[in-house]
C-alpha atoms as one frame of an Amber mdcrd trajectory, in Angstrom:
protein
 -40.446 -14.248   2.257 -37.812 -16.327   0.498 -34.531 -14.619  -0.149 -32.691
 -15.458  -3.394 -29.657 -16.741  -1.477 -31.668 -18.711   1.104 -31.433 -22.473
   1.335 -34.441 -24.664   0.714 -34.812 -27.735   2.886 -35.943 -30.852   1.027
 -38.411 -32.890   3.121 -37.315 -36.440   3.802 -40.731 -37.800   2.751 -40.603
 -36.083  -0.654 -37.078 -37.272  -1.245 -37.983 -40.914  -0.737 -36.507 -41.421
   2.683 -32.843 -40.316   2.526 -31.465 -37.968   5.197 -32.542 -34.323   4.938
 -30.219 -32.158   2.889 -29.965 -28.556   1.804 -30.109 -27.397  -1.781 -28.797
 -23.863  -2.280 -30.747 -21.533  -4.504 -28.413 -19.266  -6.407 -29.081 -16.433
  -8.785 -26.185 -15.319 -10.943 -27.518 -11.771 -11.204 -27.586 -11.100  -7.451
 -23.790 -10.650  -6.950 -23.628  -8.310  -9.937 -26.408  -6.172  -8.473 -24.266
  -5.572  -5.401 -21.118  -4.987  -7.469 -22.698  -2.604  -9.972 -22.399   0.583
  -7.850 -18.702  -0.044  -7.160 -17.944  -1.052 -10.749 -19.766   1.991 -12.073
 -17.891   4.321  -9.717 -14.521   2.802 -10.648 -15.334   3.037 -14.357 -16.442
   6.681 -14.194 -13.913   8.010 -11.670 -10.844   5.882 -12.472 -10.985   3.965
 -15.748 -12.384   6.676 -18.025 -10.016   9.420 -16.733  -7.062   7.066 -17.136
  -8.056   6.219 -20.713  -8.363   9.933 -21.405  -4.863  10.439 -19.962  -3.550
   7.719 -22.272  -5.152   9.503 -25.228  -3.745  12.896 -24.225  -0.250  11.437
 -23.857  -0.087  11.027 -27.655  -1.215  14.577 -28.446   0.229  18.041 -27.965
  -1.500  19.972 -25.198  -1.143  23.279 -27.041  -2.023  22.438 -30.648  -3.930
  19.208 -30.149  -1.908  17.521 -32.908  -0.941  13.865 -32.791   2.751  13.628
 -31.803   3.138   9.891 -31.235   5.715   8.978 -28.611   7.381  12.410 -28.494
   5.816  13.166 -25.106   7.190   9.922 -23.679  10.645  10.683 -25.078  10.537
  14.176 -23.583   9.560  12.769 -20.199  12.327  10.155 -20.193  14.900  12.830
 -21.096  13.670  15.173 -18.357  16.189  15.418 -15.492  13.475  16.174 -12.935
  11.620  13.020 -13.964  14.777  10.934 -13.606  15.425  12.363 -10.139  11.829
  11.843  -9.032  11.707   8.300 -10.449  14.993   7.378  -8.757  13.811   8.767
  -5.395  10.471   6.982  -5.687  12.144   3.675  -6.549  14.569   4.125  -3.664
  11.723   4.886  -1.292   9.792   1.779  -2.379  12.840  -0.512  -2.163  13.663
   0.723   1.342  10.181   1.040   2.828   8.400  -2.074   1.574  10.826  -4.671
   3.030  11.038  -2.761   6.330   7.274  -2.422   6.564   6.626  -6.082   5.763
   9.234  -7.267   8.257   8.281  -5.031  11.177   4.532  -5.485  10.689   4.931
  -9.285  10.597   7.016  -9.159  13.778   4.340  -7.068  15.498   1.623  -9.431
  14.290   3.491 -12.414  15.756   3.952 -10.610  19.066   0.298  -9.527  19.237
  -0.949 -13.002  18.302   1.123 -14.445  21.150  -0.664 -12.189  23.646  -3.791
 -13.923  24.883  -5.201 -11.155  27.056  -6.084  -7.611  25.956  -5.106  -8.315
  22.360  -7.649  -5.784  21.107  -5.911  -2.966  22.988  -2.658  -3.619  21.140
  -4.455  -3.750  17.778  -6.158  -0.433  18.445  -2.996   1.280  19.672  -1.090
   0.431  16.489  -3.989   1.584  14.307  -4.204   5.021  15.959  -1.606   6.626
  13.595  -3.942   5.991  10.642  -6.609   8.179  12.253  -4.299  11.154  12.827
  -4.514  13.827  10.093  -1.391  14.218   7.985  -1.138  17.928   8.813  -0.984
  17.102  12.519   1.708  14.490  11.895   3.822  16.987   9.933   3.443  19.556
  12.708   4.617  16.964  15.223   7.617  16.062  13.057   8.542  19.747  12.807
   8.673  19.913  16.593  10.725  16.722  16.828  13.070  16.867  13.816  13.643
  20.614  13.408  17.166  21.950  13.780  16.173  23.217  17.221  13.751  20.376
  17.911  13.545  17.651  20.519  15.611  15.084  18.627  18.549  17.460  18.197
  18.258  18.419  21.851  18.703  14.748  22.735  21.639  14.418  20.342  23.174
  17.574  21.825  23.314  15.911  25.231  25.341  13.153  23.598  27.767  15.673
  22.129  26.451  15.588  18.543  26.051  18.671  16.360  22.441  19.670  15.503
  21.126  18.709  12.071  18.130  20.110  10.236  16.515  16.739   9.552  13.779
  18.342   7.449  16.217  19.845   4.919  19.273  17.622   4.675  20.293  14.113
   3.709  18.336  12.842   6.708  15.050  14.116   5.284  14.639  10.876   3.347
  14.853   8.802   6.518  12.343  11.071   8.264   9.941  10.353   5.405  10.651
   6.612   5.670   9.987   6.735   9.411   6.726   8.598   8.803   5.535   6.014
   6.303   6.406   3.085   8.571   4.853   4.702  11.641   1.605   5.442   9.836
   1.125   2.133   7.960   2.611  -0.510  10.222  -0.633  -1.008  12.164  -2.687
  -1.582   9.012  -0.274  -4.201   7.715  -0.157  -5.822  11.155  -3.923  -6.391
  11.028  -3.588  -7.976   7.576  -0.909 -10.315   8.871  -3.095 -11.208  11.867
  -5.903 -12.257   9.538  -3.481 -14.627   7.840  -2.184 -15.979  11.144  -5.662
 -16.729  12.470  -6.393 -18.771   9.317  -3.613 -21.269  10.150  -5.090 -24.359
  11.885  -3.799 -24.654  15.483  -3.611 -28.436  15.005  -0.543 -27.953  12.807
   1.343 -26.287  15.644   0.192 -28.931  18.134   1.379 -31.744  15.880   4.711
 -30.038  15.305   5.191 -29.501  19.052   4.456 -33.173  19.710   7.074 -34.118
  17.103   9.627 -31.951  18.910   9.745 -28.965  16.528  11.099 -25.773  18.057
   9.761 -22.232  17.684  11.984 -21.435  14.695  11.107 -24.687  12.969   7.392
 -24.044  13.449   7.818 -20.520  12.086   9.734 -21.508   8.935   7.906 -24.795
   8.264   4.324 -23.828   9.189   3.820 -20.078   9.638   5.673 -18.701   6.622
   4.362 -21.227   4.048   0.772 -20.641   5.198   1.225 -16.862   5.081   1.998
 -16.841   1.343  -1.497 -15.623   0.286  -1.444 -12.942   2.991   2.057 -11.922
   1.915   0.851 -11.193  -1.603  -2.030  -9.042  -0.341   0.093  -7.126   2.164
   2.872  -6.533  -0.388   0.514  -5.187  -3.061  -1.348  -2.892  -0.659   1.918
  -1.625   0.828   3.234  -0.926  -2.662   0.142   1.064  -3.565   0.196   2.966
  -0.276   3.844   3.911  -0.812   2.747   6.124  -3.705   0.485   8.098  -1.351
   3.328   9.507   0.727   3.268  12.740  -1.296   1.078  14.505   1.276   3.700
  14.157   4.004   6.568  15.224   1.751   4.567  18.151   0.358   3.565  19.470
   3.778   7.119  19.126   5.082   8.793  21.316   2.456   6.309  22.364  -0.268
   6.427  21.751  -4.012  10.230  21.797  -4.220  11.523  19.932  -1.161  14.966
  18.548  -0.497  16.222  16.555  -3.490  16.235  13.323  -1.486  12.423  13.375
  -1.139  11.489  14.889  -4.507   8.993  12.205  -5.618   7.045  11.594  -8.807
   4.001  13.104  -7.146   5.887  16.385  -6.713   6.791  16.352 -10.389   3.209
  15.678 -11.504   1.916  18.412  -9.207   4.394  20.908 -10.664   3.550  19.877
 -14.226  -0.132  20.327 -13.447   0.556  23.813 -12.050   2.464  24.789 -15.190
  -0.199  23.153 -17.418   2.226  20.622 -18.969  -0.677  18.243 -19.459   0.983
  16.194 -22.200   4.067  15.450 -20.074   1.945  14.796 -17.018  -0.228  12.263
 -18.862   2.776  10.509 -20.389   4.483  10.307 -16.980   1.309   9.002 -15.348
   0.999   6.243 -17.959   4.642   5.244 -17.432   4.143   5.102 -13.667   0.940
   3.056 -14.044   2.753   0.589 -16.307   5.599   0.295 -13.789   3.203  -0.413
 -10.901   1.265  -2.904 -13.024   4.502  -4.683 -13.957   5.495  -4.922 -10.283
   2.138  -6.449  -9.382   2.449  -8.991 -12.219   5.951  -9.822 -10.976   4.589
 -10.486  -7.488   1.894 -12.721  -8.956   4.493 -14.703 -10.855   6.830 -15.034
  -7.886   4.069 -16.400  -5.670   2.437 -18.495  -8.394  -0.901 -16.756  -8.041
  -3.471 -15.779 -10.588  -4.898 -12.952  -8.496  -5.218 -11.587  -4.996  -8.248
 -13.721  -4.185
């Protein structure tokens, strides 16, 4: 049975004597057959609902009348939206650089370990398998006003702080995000590191290049494609931190961790569909603009 992507060997006798060679048989429809289920699912579950949200953002939820950009103006004037947008932007600006830096450092350390490298990879990926509810329960034990962290600070003579309802709540959320996602980003960095030819490092060592020179002249330039992928995925994952913040302190948490997801959830509860759709479109445009900015900075036409 000949598969559509199999290679057909051309006999040397039939080819008039030249060396045997392979001629690939390709069928343009075969890749699309494999992609159709995913494309159909994305179109039905993501694209069509988003287009419907765009349509609803220009209409009144109560009367169904066309109101133009009034919903967008109402959202931009909303103080809760401004607070949530500022907190979300702050969270992204703080978490993404920290996550990229620490995950790259871990990837370099793990790649330098020759023996039992798989154990280190698995250990850093364990946080991704822990349910969010269990993580929040653990943080309550550690960061509560009478928790383990305050007990340690008390031995140092520091006053106890309720880290789950104070200015430190934001940093608890940042720590949670880094702890849960650093292993995933480390694996992405490792895939980029393994793609760098070892001959480059050998040639640089022969020429007398030190560790820092090899890192800045060989490792970083060759990690540019991986950097784009890791940055985009980290950006998208940063908008999924709502579960942790919601389980920590409910729909109305401390102001420092009141994110856009909290606002959308509250609008959905109060049936402010028009505001929710307008806010979702604005957030989608902001994320899309950030991804385009990353593409332009790295001179790429796409993540591939």
